[in-house]
């Protein structure tokens, strides 16, 4: 079995797969290293042969997590590293090492699945879009605040915006103009995300006509589903790229 980790800015997504056929044994989302160790250890008949990690955290934080994993499960954790070119995709950044590894791996996974031009929209703590041309040229992308950041900036920098998580969830039953603070903020931020998605689709169309594949991933992907009906929702897109960048056998 292989332990796969996607360490984002707010959450760690994990899953355990069988080495032979990539069948999923278990998985989840946690908000701390300790919670990760607890959840993975709780899997019955756990028998890890390896571990691969993609992280957008600092090198120190990532190394600390690798040490914890070695200690808890006795496996070496292989960390995905930046590359100028991999699996037919050429990194489009002036300094390829600066491109976020989650974006790079999602782009690798997307080009592999699309076998042609693709647009990746990844909605997590940050909202990201990346463009890969028909020949595998990564054209670059965009980074904006995602839903959690937009919401918390409004809460932090205003006196009268305050509400709890339960009312936030209820507010999203519709996107009609809000008649309460929670509706106005939550729906407003969702419309921002949808606007982000639509403008990226427009750019992709300007570049490639109708000949491209759109991928939607990240925890908040469902919020823009309607704005991008043609998109393939692939929640584990980063893991697809991770397996390509860190083969373990
Ligand atoms: N089970 C879940 N646990 C936590 N967040 C979830 C879950 N399901 C959906 N979400 C949503 O996903 C968002 C976080 O997305 P994601 O996990 O992709 O972020 P991240 O990987 O930490 O961020 P980034 O990719 O920008 O570094 C939150 O806004 C949250 O509302
Ligand atoms: C943009 C984030 C924070 C999204 O997780 C991550 O991809 C990252 O830290 N990137 C480095 C900056 C860049 O991609 O240009
Ligand atoms: K992520």
GROMACS .gro file of N, CA and C in nm, residues 5-11 13 53-57 80 82 98-110 120 122-128 130 143 217-218 237-242:
model
  138
    5UNK      N    1  -0.011   1.198   0.002
    5UNK     CA    2  -0.050   1.319   0.076
    5UNK      C    3  -0.042   1.443  -0.011
    6UNK      N    4  -0.145   1.524  -0.004
    6UNK     CA    5  -0.147   1.655  -0.070
    6UNK      C    6  -0.159   1.758   0.041
    7UNK      N    7  -0.044   1.820   0.074
    7UNK     CA    8  -0.043   1.917   0.185
    7UNK      C    9  -0.070   2.056   0.133
    8UNK      N   10  -0.194   2.100   0.145
    8UNK     CA   11  -0.233   2.235   0.103
    8UNK      C   12  -0.204   2.334   0.214
    9UNK      N   13  -0.252   2.455   0.196
    9UNK     CA   14  -0.224   2.558   0.296
    9UNK      C   15  -0.308   2.542   0.421
   10UNK      N   16  -0.428   2.489   0.407
   10UNK     CA   17  -0.515   2.475   0.524
   10UNK      C   18  -0.537   2.329   0.562
   11UNK      N   19  -0.537   2.241   0.464
   11UNK     CA   20  -0.572   2.102   0.491
   11UNK      C   21  -0.471   2.007   0.429
   13UNK      N   22  -0.487   1.653   0.241
   13UNK     CA   23  -0.570   1.545   0.186
   13UNK      C   24  -0.484   1.420   0.182
   53UNK      N   25   0.449   1.254  -0.139
   53UNK     CA   26   0.393   1.378  -0.085
   53UNK      C   27   0.409   1.492  -0.185
   54UNK      N   28   0.303   1.572  -0.197
   54UNK     CA   29   0.318   1.703  -0.259
   54UNK      C   30   0.282   1.805  -0.152
   55UNK      N   31   0.364   1.909  -0.143
   55UNK     CA   32   0.342   2.007  -0.037
   55UNK      C   33   0.364   2.148  -0.089
   56UNK      N   34   0.277   2.239  -0.046
   56UNK     CA   35   0.302   2.381  -0.074
   56UNK      C   36   0.341   2.451   0.056
   57UNK      N   37   0.373   2.370   0.158
   57UNK     CA   38   0.418   2.427   0.285
   57UNK      C   39   0.569   2.450   0.281
   80UNK      N   40   0.756   1.528  -0.400
   80UNK     CA   41   0.760   1.572  -0.540
   80UNK      C   42   0.839   1.703  -0.550
   82UNK      N   43   1.009   2.026  -0.803
   82UNK     CA   44   0.982   2.101  -0.927
   82UNK      C   45   1.063   2.045  -1.044
   98UNK      N   46   0.951   2.819  -0.885
   98UNK     CA   47   0.856   2.904  -0.812
   98UNK      C   48   0.711   2.864  -0.834
   99UNK      N   49   0.686   2.784  -0.935
   99UNK     CA   50   0.547   2.741  -0.961
   99UNK      C   51   0.504   2.646  -0.850
  100UNK      N   52   0.390   2.674  -0.787
  100UNK     CA   53   0.341   2.589  -0.678
  100UNK      C   54   0.330   2.444  -0.723
  101UNK      N   55   0.379   2.353  -0.640
  101UNK     CA   56   0.381   2.212  -0.678
  101UNK      C   57   0.241   2.155  -0.697
  102UNK      N   58   0.142   2.207  -0.624
  102UNK     CA   59   0.005   2.158  -0.645
  102UNK      C   60  -0.043   2.195  -0.785
  103UNK      N   61  -0.008   2.315  -0.829
  103UNK     CA   62  -0.047   2.359  -0.964
  103UNK      C   63   0.024   2.277  -1.071
  104UNK      N   64   0.154   2.254  -1.048
  104UNK     CA   65   0.234   2.179  -1.146
  104UNK      C   66   0.180   2.036  -1.162
  105UNK      N   67   0.154   1.971  -1.048
  105UNK     CA   68   0.108   1.832  -1.056
  105UNK      C   69  -0.033   1.825  -1.114
  106UNK      N   70  -0.118   1.922  -1.082
  106UNK     CA   71  -0.252   1.923  -1.141
  106UNK      C   72  -0.241   1.941  -1.293
  107UNK      N   73  -0.148   2.024  -1.336
  107UNK     CA   74  -0.128   2.045  -1.480
  107UNK      C   75  -0.079   1.916  -1.547
  108UNK      N   76   0.015   1.845  -1.482
  108UNK     CA   77   0.063   1.718  -1.536
  108UNK      C   78  -0.052   1.618  -1.547
  109UNK      N   79  -0.130   1.608  -1.439
  109UNK     CA   80  -0.242   1.514  -1.439
  109UNK      C   81  -0.344   1.548  -1.547
  110UNK      N   82  -0.372   1.676  -1.560
  110UNK     CA   83  -0.473   1.721  -1.657
  110UNK      C   84  -0.428   1.692  -1.801
  120UNK      N   85  -0.702   2.407  -1.606
  120UNK     CA   86  -0.726   2.351  -1.472
  120UNK      C   87  -0.773   2.463  -1.380
  122UNK      N   88  -0.859   2.514  -0.990
  122UNK     CA   89  -0.842   2.447  -0.860
  122UNK      C   90  -0.887   2.544  -0.752
  123UNK      N   91  -0.997   2.511  -0.684
  123UNK     CA   92  -1.055   2.602  -0.587
  123UNK      C   93  -1.034   2.552  -0.445
  124UNK      N   94  -0.929   2.603  -0.382
  124UNK     CA   95  -0.900   2.567  -0.243
  124UNK      C   96  -0.889   2.695  -0.161
  125UNK      N   97  -0.796   2.697  -0.067
  125UNK     CA   98  -0.769   2.818   0.010
  125UNK      C   99  -0.744   2.934  -0.087
  126UNK      N  100  -0.664   2.904  -0.190
  126UNK     CA  101  -0.648   2.995  -0.302
  126UNK      C  102  -0.726   2.939  -0.421
  127UNK      N  103  -0.770   3.028  -0.511
  127UNK     CA  104  -0.830   2.984  -0.638
  127UNK      C  105  -0.720   2.995  -0.743
  128UNK      N  106  -0.701   2.887  -0.819
  128UNK     CA  107  -0.595   2.886  -0.917
  128UNK      C  108  -0.649   2.843  -1.053
  130UNK      N  109  -0.473   2.723  -1.440
  130UNK     CA  110  -0.353   2.700  -1.519
  130UNK      C  111  -0.389   2.653  -1.658
  143UNK      N  112  -0.358   3.323  -0.971
  143UNK     CA  113  -0.382   3.289  -0.829
  143UNK      C  114  -0.465   3.400  -0.766
  217UNK      N  115  -1.114   2.110  -0.980
  217UNK     CA  116  -1.071   2.035  -0.863
  217UNK      C  117  -1.063   2.127  -0.742
  218UNK      N  118  -1.025   2.073  -0.625
  218UNK     CA  119  -1.018   2.152  -0.501
  218UNK      C  120  -1.149   2.143  -0.424
  237UNK      N  121  -0.717   1.520  -0.890
  237UNK     CA  122  -0.627   1.555  -1.000
  237UNK      C  123  -0.481   1.572  -0.954
  238UNK      N  124  -0.461   1.632  -0.839
  238UNK     CA  125  -0.324   1.650  -0.789
  238UNK      C  126  -0.260   1.514  -0.762
  239UNK      N  127  -0.339   1.419  -0.714
  239UNK     CA  128  -0.286   1.284  -0.690
  239UNK      C  129  -0.250   1.214  -0.822
  240UNK      N  130  -0.324   1.241  -0.927
  240UNK     CA  131  -0.291   1.184  -1.059
  240UNK      C  132  -0.151   1.231  -1.098
  241UNK      N  133  -0.126   1.361  -1.083
  241UNK     CA  134   0.005   1.416  -1.116
  241UNK      C  135   0.113   1.367  -1.021
  242UNK      N  136   0.075   1.350  -0.894
  242UNK     CA  137   0.173   1.304  -0.793
  242UNK      C  138   0.225   1.165  -0.828
   0.00000   0.00000   0.00000
